[in-house]
Amino acid sequence: MPEIRVHRVTKYDPADRDERGFYTGSLDSACDEGPIEAAYLETLAAFARAAGIDRLTVRDPGLSGLVHFGLGPLLEGHGLAGLFPEPAAFHDGAEVDLATAVELVRVMLRESGAWCRLEADDRFFVHVGYDLYMYIGTTGPYEPGVRRAQELGLFPEPLTESPYAPAPDGSTPEPPADGAFWERVRRAVAAGEVQLLEEGFAGGAARWHRLTPDTVDAVRAGLAPRSLLALWPDTLSADQDAVLGGLDPENHHRVLREHADGRLTTCWIDPEDPQDIAAELAGTRRVAAVPHEPGPPLVAVLPDPDGVVRVRGTT
């Protein structure tokens, strides 16, 4: 396998860095959503074209939830509207063409609420960090991308690796949602032990499904690939005061909401902020606290069709 060459691409002149490598110049770290942003995107496209890359794979996707560190505001749909037919299509392993990959990088440069690594096997990757730092790795020719970046006024600097490379820490994902797992689900549903399935299709994003003995197979068929699955008992209650009164006031809490139309969604609330609670729970008819400990009775991750789990790390 050819060596992968990594470059950090930024608008920051290396001459304006101190001895530790920190930028000390006058440029701010906000995306201009104009010519500088366009330069980043054209540089990515130039690197990809030189390497013969026309499709990339979404890895380790995440959507902003409780905490957002971006300078810009969160956008409706996390900036993914028009790129995917539905939110759950933004999942680990989703393949996108180069044009869509470029638009995903735009979303990340603007810190709109969605993030992922984009990879083409072991041949190419692009990672976006905070403050308009973009990292491109390629086993193909990199000189055309470097030249294009310089022509556009950017600074491509060679590195040994990306700081956003997935950590080889030896962690393992949850057990696979294989045939044996689904038999356990059927038994647990029939026994009344669990009634709700949480489908985590990206970090910070999930869909909820009600399960009955007659709906398990239909729900299973509609799950997003590589989703983290958590099975929960139905503890929804119409007594919001009782549910909220049992929460630790020192922490934020994840709350499951049943809306008037029957939909199930989650939100984070601050027990000491009545206005936050009123806004988040407006129009709900039942609520339940989603506990961190103890966790759900059954947890698994969807394997690929060949039975192999390719999700990285412990979710």
PDB file of N, CA and C in Angstrom, residues 57-150:
ATOM      1  N   THR A  57     -16.778   7.966   1.488  1.00  0.00           N
ATOM      2  CA  THR A  57     -17.657   7.316   2.453  1.00  0.00           C
ATOM      3  C   THR A  57     -17.734   8.141   3.724  1.00  0.00           C
ATOM      4  N   VAL A  58     -18.947   8.342   4.228  1.00  0.00           N
ATOM      5  CA  VAL A  58     -19.158   9.020   5.506  1.00  0.00           C
ATOM      6  C   VAL A  58     -18.771   8.068   6.627  1.00  0.00           C
ATOM      7  N   ARG A  59     -17.895   8.513   7.508  1.00  0.00           N
ATOM      8  CA  ARG A  59     -17.515   7.718   8.675  1.00  0.00           C
ATOM      9  C   ARG A  59     -17.710   8.560   9.931  1.00  0.00           C
ATOM     10  N   ASP A  60     -18.147   7.895  10.996  1.00  0.00           N
ATOM     11  CA  ASP A  60     -18.253   8.505  12.331  1.00  0.00           C
ATOM     12  C   ASP A  60     -19.068   9.797  12.326  1.00  0.00           C
ATOM     13  N   PRO A  61     -20.258   9.800  11.714  1.00  0.00           N
ATOM     14  CA  PRO A  61     -21.039  11.044  11.638  1.00  0.00           C
ATOM     15  C   PRO A  61     -21.578  11.458  13.000  1.00  0.00           C
ATOM     16  N   GLY A  62     -21.749  12.750  13.146  1.00  0.00           N
ATOM     17  CA  GLY A  62     -22.334  13.283  14.372  1.00  0.00           C
ATOM     18  C   GLY A  62     -23.113  14.542  14.091  1.00  0.00           C
ATOM     19  N   LEU A  63     -24.132  14.788  14.911  1.00  0.00           N
ATOM     20  CA  LEU A  63     -24.950  16.000  14.817  1.00  0.00           C
ATOM     21  C   LEU A  63     -24.935  16.697  16.160  1.00  0.00           C
ATOM     22  N   SER A  64     -24.823  18.012  16.156  1.00  0.00           N
ATOM     23  CA  SER A  64     -24.765  18.762  17.400  1.00  0.00           C
ATOM     24  C   SER A  64     -26.079  18.622  18.161  1.00  0.00           C
ATOM     25  N   GLY A  65     -25.953  18.468  19.465  1.00  0.00           N
ATOM     26  CA  GLY A  65     -27.136  18.333  20.308  1.00  0.00           C
ATOM     27  C   GLY A  65     -27.101  19.318  21.456  1.00  0.00           C
ATOM     28  N   LEU A  66     -26.761  18.813  22.648  1.00  0.00           N
ATOM     29  CA  LEU A  66     -26.773  19.655  23.839  1.00  0.00           C
ATOM     30  C   LEU A  66     -25.755  20.785  23.749  1.00  0.00           C
ATOM     31  N   VAL A  67     -24.554  20.476  23.260  1.00  0.00           N
ATOM     32  CA  VAL A  67     -23.475  21.453  23.244  1.00  0.00           C
ATOM     33  C   VAL A  67     -23.061  21.728  21.810  1.00  0.00           C
ATOM     34  N   HIS A  68     -22.869  22.996  21.484  1.00  0.00           N
ATOM     35  CA  HIS A  68     -22.428  23.391  20.137  1.00  0.00           C
ATOM     36  C   HIS A  68     -21.263  24.344  20.293  1.00  0.00           C
ATOM     37  N   PHE A  69     -20.110  23.966  19.747  1.00  0.00           N
ATOM     38  CA  PHE A  69     -18.910  24.769  19.908  1.00  0.00           C
ATOM     39  C   PHE A  69     -18.641  25.668  18.707  1.00  0.00           C
ATOM     40  N   GLY A  70     -19.454  25.602  17.674  1.00  0.00           N
ATOM     41  CA  GLY A  70     -19.205  26.372  16.474  1.00  0.00           C
ATOM     42  C   GLY A  70     -19.422  27.858  16.684  1.00  0.00           C
ATOM     43  N   LEU A  71     -18.732  28.656  15.882  1.00  0.00           N
ATOM     44  CA  LEU A  71     -18.911  30.097  15.950  1.00  0.00           C
ATOM     45  C   LEU A  71     -20.220  30.526  15.315  1.00  0.00           C
ATOM     46  N   GLY A  72     -20.652  29.800  14.290  1.00  0.00           N
ATOM     47  CA  GLY A  72     -21.890  30.132  13.608  1.00  0.00           C
ATOM     48  C   GLY A  72     -23.082  29.471  14.275  1.00  0.00           C
ATOM     49  N   PRO A  73     -24.276  29.913  13.928  1.00  0.00           N
ATOM     50  CA  PRO A  73     -25.480  29.316  14.532  1.00  0.00           C
ATOM     51  C   PRO A  73     -25.772  27.946  13.943  1.00  0.00           C
ATOM     52  N   LEU A  74     -26.402  27.109  14.761  1.00  0.00           N
ATOM     53  CA  LEU A  74     -26.874  25.829  14.239  1.00  0.00           C
ATOM     54  C   LEU A  74     -27.934  26.087  13.178  1.00  0.00           C
ATOM     55  N   LEU A  75     -27.864  25.349  12.091  1.00  0.00           N
ATOM     56  CA  LEU A  75     -28.833  25.512  11.019  1.00  0.00           C
ATOM     57  C   LEU A  75     -29.931  24.470  11.123  1.00  0.00           C
ATOM     58  N   GLU A  76     -31.098  24.811  10.605  1.00  0.00           N
ATOM     59  CA  GLU A  76     -32.194  23.853  10.518  1.00  0.00           C
ATOM     60  C   GLU A  76     -31.707  22.631   9.741  1.00  0.00           C
ATOM     61  N   GLY A  77     -31.906  21.461  10.321  1.00  0.00           N
ATOM     62  CA  GLY A  77     -31.449  20.242   9.668  1.00  0.00           C
ATOM     63  C   GLY A  77     -29.947  20.067   9.691  1.00  0.00           C
ATOM     64  N   HIS A  78     -29.249  20.838  10.541  1.00  0.00           N
ATOM     65  CA  HIS A  78     -27.797  20.733  10.704  1.00  0.00           C
ATOM     66  C   HIS A  78     -27.039  20.993   9.403  1.00  0.00           C
ATOM     67  N   GLY A  79     -27.644  21.725   8.488  1.00  0.00           N
ATOM     68  CA  GLY A  79     -26.989  22.050   7.241  1.00  0.00           C
ATOM     69  C   GLY A  79     -27.035  20.955   6.200  1.00  0.00           C
ATOM     70  N   LEU A  80     -27.768  19.869   6.477  1.00  0.00           N
ATOM     71  CA  LEU A  80     -27.776  18.722   5.569  1.00  0.00           C
ATOM     72  C   LEU A  80     -28.950  18.733   4.590  1.00  0.00           C
ATOM     73  N   ALA A  81     -29.826  19.706   4.699  1.00  0.00           N
ATOM     74  CA  ALA A  81     -30.982  19.758   3.802  1.00  0.00           C
ATOM     75  C   ALA A  81     -30.515  19.821   2.355  1.00  0.00           C
ATOM     76  N   GLY A  82     -31.074  18.963   1.532  1.00  0.00           N
ATOM     77  CA  GLY A  82     -30.716  18.912   0.127  1.00  0.00           C
ATOM     78  C   GLY A  82     -29.571  17.975  -0.193  1.00  0.00           C
ATOM     79  N   LEU A  83     -28.825  17.546   0.839  1.00  0.00           N
ATOM     80  CA  LEU A  83     -27.708  16.624   0.612  1.00  0.00           C
ATOM     81  C   LEU A  83     -28.119  15.175   0.805  1.00  0.00           C
ATOM     82  N   PHE A  84     -29.109  14.934   1.676  1.00  0.00           N
ATOM     83  CA  PHE A  84     -29.584  13.586   1.955  1.00  0.00           C
ATOM     84  C   PHE A  84     -31.109  13.600   1.942  1.00  0.00           C
ATOM     85  N   PRO A  85     -31.729  12.510   1.502  1.00  0.00           N
ATOM     86  CA  PRO A  85     -33.192  12.503   1.410  1.00  0.00           C
ATOM     87  C   PRO A  85     -33.882  12.574   2.763  1.00  0.00           C
ATOM     88  N   GLU A  86     -33.202  12.137   3.815  1.00  0.00           N
ATOM     89  CA  GLU A  86     -33.735  12.202   5.170  1.00  0.00           C
ATOM     90  C   GLU A  86     -32.564  12.218   6.127  1.00  0.00           C
ATOM     91  N   PRO A  87     -32.764  12.700   7.371  1.00  0.00           N
ATOM     92  CA  PRO A  87     -31.640  12.770   8.309  1.00  0.00           C
ATOM     93  C   PRO A  87     -30.934  11.440   8.524  1.00  0.00           C
ATOM     94  N   ALA A  88     -31.700  10.335   8.581  1.00  0.00           N
ATOM     95  CA  ALA A  88     -31.092   9.036   8.866  1.00  0.00           C
ATOM     96  C   ALA A  88     -30.241   8.511   7.716  1.00  0.00           C
ATOM     97  N   ALA A  89     -30.301   9.168   6.558  1.00  0.00           N
ATOM     98  CA  ALA A  89     -29.420   8.778   5.450  1.00  0.00           C
ATOM     99  C   ALA A  89     -27.986   9.244   5.685  1.00  0.00           C
ATOM    100  N   PHE A  90     -27.791  10.137   6.644  1.00  0.00           N
ATOM    101  CA  PHE A  90     -26.453  10.584   7.055  1.00  0.00           C
ATOM    102  C   PHE A  90     -25.982   9.622   8.143  1.00  0.00           C
ATOM    103  N   HIS A  91     -25.475   8.485   7.709  1.00  0.00           N
ATOM    104  CA  HIS A  91     -25.078   7.440   8.655  1.00  0.00           C
ATOM    105  C   HIS A  91     -23.690   6.934   8.302  1.00  0.00           C
ATOM    106  N   ASP A  92     -23.080   6.247   9.229  1.00  0.00           N
ATOM    107  CA  ASP A  92     -21.772   5.666   8.983  1.00  0.00           C
ATOM    108  C   ASP A  92     -21.854   4.703   7.806  1.00  0.00           C
ATOM    109  N   GLY A  93     -20.933   4.864   6.853  1.00  0.00           N
ATOM    110  CA  GLY A  93     -20.911   3.985   5.687  1.00  0.00           C
ATOM    111  C   GLY A  93     -21.659   4.514   4.487  1.00  0.00           C
ATOM    112  N   ALA A  94     -22.378   5.635   4.629  1.00  0.00           N
ATOM    113  CA  ALA A  94     -23.088   6.199   3.478  1.00  0.00           C
ATOM    114  C   ALA A  94     -22.076   6.682   2.438  1.00  0.00           C
ATOM    115  N   GLU A  95     -22.282   6.316   1.190  1.00  0.00           N
ATOM    116  CA  GLU A  95     -21.401   6.761   0.120  1.00  0.00           C
ATOM    117  C   GLU A  95     -21.974   8.011  -0.551  1.00  0.00           C
ATOM    118  N   VAL A  96     -21.090   8.962  -0.835  1.00  0.00           N
ATOM    119  CA  VAL A  96     -21.507  10.199  -1.496  1.00  0.00           C
ATOM    120  C   VAL A  96     -20.554  10.483  -2.647  1.00  0.00           C
ATOM    121  N   ASP A  97     -21.044  11.181  -3.660  1.00  0.00           N
ATOM    122  CA  ASP A  97     -20.164  11.576  -4.747  1.00  0.00           C
ATOM    123  C   ASP A  97     -19.318  12.763  -4.303  1.00  0.00           C
ATOM    124  N   LEU A  98     -18.331  13.112  -5.130  1.00  0.00           N
ATOM    125  CA  LEU A  98     -17.398  14.161  -4.731  1.00  0.00           C
ATOM    126  C   LEU A  98     -18.112  15.488  -4.523  1.00  0.00           C
ATOM    127  N   ALA A  99     -19.099  15.797  -5.349  1.00  0.00           N
ATOM    128  CA  ALA A  99     -19.818  17.065  -5.200  1.00  0.00           C
ATOM    129  C   ALA A  99     -20.511  17.149  -3.846  1.00  0.00           C
ATOM    130  N   THR A 100     -21.127  16.039  -3.411  1.00  0.00           N
ATOM    131  CA  THR A 100     -21.787  16.028  -2.099  1.00  0.00           C
ATOM    132  C   THR A 100     -20.756  16.099  -0.987  1.00  0.00           C
ATOM    133  N   ALA A 101     -19.619  15.413  -1.154  1.00  0.00           N
ATOM    134  CA  ALA A 101     -18.558  15.478  -0.156  1.00  0.00           C
ATOM    135  C   ALA A 101     -18.064  16.906   0.021  1.00  0.00           C
ATOM    136  N   VAL A 102     -17.920  17.624  -1.086  1.00  0.00           N
ATOM    137  CA  VAL A 102     -17.497  19.022  -1.012  1.00  0.00           C
ATOM    138  C   VAL A 102     -18.520  19.846  -0.228  1.00  0.00           C
ATOM    139  N   GLU A 103     -19.811  19.594  -0.459  1.00  0.00           N
ATOM    140  CA  GLU A 103     -20.841  20.326   0.276  1.00  0.00           C
ATOM    141  C   GLU A 103     -20.838  19.967   1.763  1.00  0.00           C
ATOM    142  N   LEU A 104     -20.527  18.712   2.079  1.00  0.00           N
ATOM    143  CA  LEU A 104     -20.409  18.334   3.490  1.00  0.00           C
ATOM    144  C   LEU A 104     -19.257  19.075   4.153  1.00  0.00           C
ATOM    145  N   VAL A 105     -18.160  19.233   3.446  1.00  0.00           N
ATOM    146  CA  VAL A 105     -17.041  19.999   3.988  1.00  0.00           C
ATOM    147  C   VAL A 105     -17.446  21.453   4.189  1.00  0.00           C
ATOM    148  N   ARG A 106     -18.251  21.990   3.273  1.00  0.00           N
ATOM    149  CA  ARG A 106     -18.761  23.353   3.464  1.00  0.00           C
ATOM    150  C   ARG A 106     -19.547  23.450   4.776  1.00  0.00           C
ATOM    151  N   VAL A 107     -20.415  22.467   5.019  1.00  0.00           N
ATOM    152  CA  VAL A 107     -21.204  22.443   6.257  1.00  0.00           C
ATOM    153  C   VAL A 107     -20.278  22.436   7.470  1.00  0.00           C
ATOM    154  N   MET A 108     -19.209  21.653   7.404  1.00  0.00           N
ATOM    155  CA  MET A 108     -18.298  21.566   8.545  1.00  0.00           C
ATOM    156  C   MET A 108     -17.465  22.826   8.709  1.00  0.00           C
ATOM    157  N   LEU A 109     -17.044  23.443   7.616  1.00  0.00           N
ATOM    158  CA  LEU A 109     -16.313  24.708   7.719  1.00  0.00           C
ATOM    159  C   LEU A 109     -17.175  25.779   8.370  1.00  0.00           C
ATOM    160  N   ARG A 110     -18.461  25.759   8.078  1.00  0.00           N
ATOM    161  CA  ARG A 110     -19.383  26.739   8.670  1.00  0.00           C
ATOM    162  C   ARG A 110     -19.826  26.343  10.072  1.00  0.00           C
ATOM    163  N   GLU A 111     -19.430  25.149  10.513  1.00  0.00           N
ATOM    164  CA  GLU A 111     -19.795  24.644  11.845  1.00  0.00           C
ATOM    165  C   GLU A 111     -21.303  24.727  12.043  1.00  0.00           C
ATOM    166  N   SER A 112     -22.018  24.185  11.069  1.00  0.00           N
ATOM    167  CA  SER A 112     -23.478  24.290  11.058  1.00  0.00           C
ATOM    168  C   SER A 112     -24.181  23.256  11.917  1.00  0.00           C
ATOM    169  N   GLY A 113     -23.458  22.250  12.399  1.00  0.00           N
ATOM    170  CA  GLY A 113     -24.092  21.273  13.275  1.00  0.00           C
ATOM    171  C   GLY A 113     -23.853  19.833  12.900  1.00  0.00           C
ATOM    172  N   ALA A 114     -23.276  19.572  11.717  1.00  0.00           N
ATOM    173  CA  ALA A 114     -22.983  18.195  11.302  1.00  0.00           C
ATOM    174  C   ALA A 114     -21.476  18.039  11.125  1.00  0.00           C
ATOM    175  N   TRP A 115     -20.975  16.854  11.448  1.00  0.00           N
ATOM    176  CA  TRP A 115     -19.551  16.567  11.301  1.00  0.00           C
ATOM    177  C   TRP A 115     -19.389  15.099  10.937  1.00  0.00           C
ATOM    178  N   CYS A 116     -18.345  14.801  10.180  1.00  0.00           N
ATOM    179  CA  CYS A 116     -17.992  13.418   9.882  1.00  0.00           C
ATOM    180  C   CYS A 116     -16.585  13.385   9.333  1.00  0.00           C
ATOM    181  N   ARG A 117     -16.010  12.206   9.294  1.00  0.00           N
ATOM    182  CA  ARG A 117     -14.815  11.973   8.500  1.00  0.00           C
ATOM    183  C   ARG A 117     -15.265  11.490   7.125  1.00  0.00           C
ATOM    184  N   LEU A 118     -14.548  11.894   6.098  1.00  0.00           N
ATOM    185  CA  LEU A 118     -14.831  11.445   4.742  1.00  0.00           C
ATOM    186  C   LEU A 118     -13.619  10.669   4.247  1.00  0.00           C
ATOM    187  N   GLU A 119     -13.848   9.450   3.780  1.00  0.00           N
ATOM    188  CA  GLU A 119     -12.742   8.560   3.424  1.00  0.00           C
ATOM    189  C   GLU A 119     -13.048   7.816   2.129  1.00  0.00           C
ATOM    190  N   ALA A 120     -11.988   7.409   1.453  1.00  0.00           N
ATOM    191  CA  ALA A 120     -12.084   6.501   0.310  1.00  0.00           C
ATOM    192  C   ALA A 120     -11.121   5.351   0.598  1.00  0.00           C
ATOM    193  N   ASP A 121     -11.638   4.345   1.274  1.00  0.00           N
ATOM    194  CA  ASP A 121     -10.819   3.212   1.722  1.00  0.00           C
ATOM    195  C   ASP A 121      -9.597   3.745   2.472  1.00  0.00           C
ATOM    196  N   ASP A 122      -8.418   3.222   2.144  1.00  0.00           N
ATOM    197  CA  ASP A 122      -7.183   3.717   2.763  1.00  0.00           C
ATOM    198  C   ASP A 122      -6.420   4.635   1.813  1.00  0.00           C
ATOM    199  N   ARG A 123      -7.135   5.169   0.799  1.00  0.00           N
ATOM    200  CA  ARG A 123      -6.458   5.933  -0.252  1.00  0.00           C
ATOM    201  C   ARG A 123      -6.589   7.443  -0.099  1.00  0.00           C
ATOM    202  N   PHE A 124      -7.626   7.888   0.617  1.00  0.00           N
ATOM    203  CA  PHE A 124      -7.892   9.326   0.639  1.00  0.00           C
ATOM    204  C   PHE A 124      -8.779   9.640   1.832  1.00  0.00           C
ATOM    205  N   PHE A 125      -8.549  10.795   2.440  1.00  0.00           N
ATOM    206  CA  PHE A 125      -9.469  11.257   3.479  1.00  0.00           C
ATOM    207  C   PHE A 125      -9.440  12.774   3.533  1.00  0.00           C
ATOM    208  N   VAL A 126     -10.501  13.325   4.117  1.00  0.00           N
ATOM    209  CA  VAL A 126     -10.530  14.741   4.473  1.00  0.00           C
ATOM    210  C   VAL A 126     -11.194  14.858   5.835  1.00  0.00           C
ATOM    211  N   HIS A 127     -10.530  15.572   6.731  1.00  0.00           N
ATOM    212  CA  HIS A 127     -11.048  15.853   8.065  1.00  0.00           C
ATOM    213  C   HIS A 127     -11.105  17.365   8.236  1.00  0.00           C
ATOM    214  N   VAL A 128     -12.131  17.849   8.910  1.00  0.00           N
ATOM    215  CA  VAL A 128     -12.275  19.277   9.181  1.00  0.00           C
ATOM    216  C   VAL A 128     -12.268  19.482  10.682  1.00  0.00           C
ATOM    217  N   GLY A 129     -11.374  20.337  11.156  1.00  0.00           N
ATOM    218  CA  GLY A 129     -11.299  20.660  12.568  1.00  0.00           C
ATOM    219  C   GLY A 129     -11.851  22.037  12.849  1.00  0.00           C
ATOM    220  N   TYR A 130     -11.710  22.457  14.094  1.00  0.00           N
ATOM    221  CA  TYR A 130     -12.148  23.793  14.475  1.00  0.00           C
ATOM    222  C   TYR A 130     -11.293  24.857  13.770  1.00  0.00           C
ATOM    223  N   ASP A 131     -11.812  26.069  13.710  1.00  0.00           N
ATOM    224  CA  ASP A 131     -11.050  27.241  13.275  1.00  0.00           C
ATOM    225  C   ASP A 131     -10.523  27.141  11.849  1.00  0.00           C
ATOM    226  N   LEU A 132     -11.287  26.463  10.978  1.00  0.00           N
ATOM    227  CA  LEU A 132     -10.945  26.379   9.560  1.00  0.00           C
ATOM    228  C   LEU A 132      -9.626  25.646   9.327  1.00  0.00           C
ATOM    229  N   TYR A 133      -9.435  24.553  10.019  1.00  0.00           N
ATOM    230  CA  TYR A 133      -8.306  23.664   9.763  1.00  0.00           C
ATOM    231  C   TYR A 133      -8.823  22.455   8.990  1.00  0.00           C
ATOM    232  N   MET A 134      -8.263  22.223   7.813  1.00  0.00           N
ATOM    233  CA  MET A 134      -8.670  21.099   6.974  1.00  0.00           C
ATOM    234  C   MET A 134      -7.457  20.201   6.742  1.00  0.00           C
ATOM    235  N   TYR A 135      -7.668  18.897   6.891  1.00  0.00           N
ATOM    236  CA  TYR A 135      -6.595  17.921   6.750  1.00  0.00           C
ATOM    237  C   TYR A 135      -6.953  16.958   5.626  1.00  0.00           C
ATOM    238  N   ILE A 136      -6.053  16.841   4.667  1.00  0.00           N
ATOM    239  CA  ILE A 136      -6.285  15.983   3.504  1.00  0.00           C
ATOM    240  C   ILE A 136      -5.153  14.971   3.430  1.00  0.00           C
ATOM    241  N   GLY A 137      -5.515  13.701   3.309  1.00  0.00           N
ATOM    242  CA  GLY A 137      -4.533  12.645   3.144  1.00  0.00           C
ATOM    243  C   GLY A 137      -4.788  11.891   1.849  1.00  0.00           C
ATOM    244  N   THR A 138      -3.740  11.563   1.122  1.00  0.00           N
ATOM    245  CA  THR A 138      -3.898  10.867  -0.145  1.00  0.00           C
ATOM    246  C   THR A 138      -2.701   9.983  -0.431  1.00  0.00           C
ATOM    247  N   THR A 139      -2.949   8.830  -1.030  1.00  0.00           N
ATOM    248  CA  THR A 139      -1.866   7.980  -1.522  1.00  0.00           C
ATOM    249  C   THR A 139      -1.549   8.299  -2.975  1.00  0.00           C
ATOM    250  N   GLY A 140      -2.367   9.143  -3.578  1.00  0.00           N
ATOM    251  CA  GLY A 140      -2.152   9.515  -4.972  1.00  0.00           C
ATOM    252  C   GLY A 140      -1.284  10.756  -5.079  1.00  0.00           C
ATOM    253  N   PRO A 141      -1.167  11.299  -6.275  1.00  0.00           N
ATOM    254  CA  PRO A 141      -0.398  12.536  -6.442  1.00  0.00           C
ATOM    255  C   PRO A 141      -0.995  13.663  -5.605  1.00  0.00           C
ATOM    256  N   TYR A 142      -0.168  14.325  -4.837  1.00  0.00           N
ATOM    257  CA  TYR A 142      -0.651  15.417  -3.999  1.00  0.00           C
ATOM    258  C   TYR A 142      -0.197  16.780  -4.507  1.00  0.00           C
ATOM    259  N   GLU A 143       0.785  16.798  -5.412  1.00  0.00           N
ATOM    260  CA  GLU A 143       1.338  18.067  -5.880  1.00  0.00           C
ATOM    261  C   GLU A 143       0.289  18.969  -6.537  1.00  0.00           C
ATOM    262  N   PRO A 144      -0.638  18.431  -7.363  1.00  0.00           N
ATOM    263  CA  PRO A 144      -1.653  19.329  -7.948  1.00  0.00           C
ATOM    264  C   PRO A 144      -2.512  20.015  -6.887  1.00  0.00           C
ATOM    265  N   GLY A 145      -2.863  19.299  -5.817  1.00  0.00           N
ATOM    266  CA  GLY A 145      -3.647  19.911  -4.753  1.00  0.00           C
ATOM    267  C   GLY A 145      -2.861  20.977  -4.016  1.00  0.00           C
ATOM    268  N   VAL A 146      -1.590  20.707  -3.764  1.00  0.00           N
ATOM    269  CA  VAL A 146      -0.739  21.693  -3.098  1.00  0.00           C
ATOM    270  C   VAL A 146      -0.612  22.958  -3.947  1.00  0.00           C
ATOM    271  N   ARG A 147      -0.370  22.776  -5.242  1.00  0.00           N
ATOM    272  CA  ARG A 147      -0.245  23.944  -6.120  1.00  0.00           C
ATOM    273  C   ARG A 147      -1.534  24.750  -6.164  1.00  0.00           C
ATOM    274  N   ARG A 148      -2.665  24.046  -6.267  1.00  0.00           N
ATOM    275  CA  ARG A 148      -3.949  24.761  -6.349  1.00  0.00           C
ATOM    276  C   ARG A 148      -4.209  25.540  -5.065  1.00  0.00           C
ATOM    277  N   ALA A 149      -3.902  24.945  -3.909  1.00  0.00           N
ATOM    278  CA  ALA A 149      -4.079  25.658  -2.647  1.00  0.00           C
ATOM    279  C   ALA A 149      -3.248  26.933  -2.626  1.00  0.00           C
ATOM    280  N   GLN A 150      -2.001  26.839  -3.070  1.00  0.00           N
ATOM    281  CA  GLN A 150      -1.129  28.010  -3.072  1.00  0.00           C
ATOM    282  C   GLN A 150      -1.629  29.065  -4.039  1.00  0.00           C
TER     283      GLN A 150
END
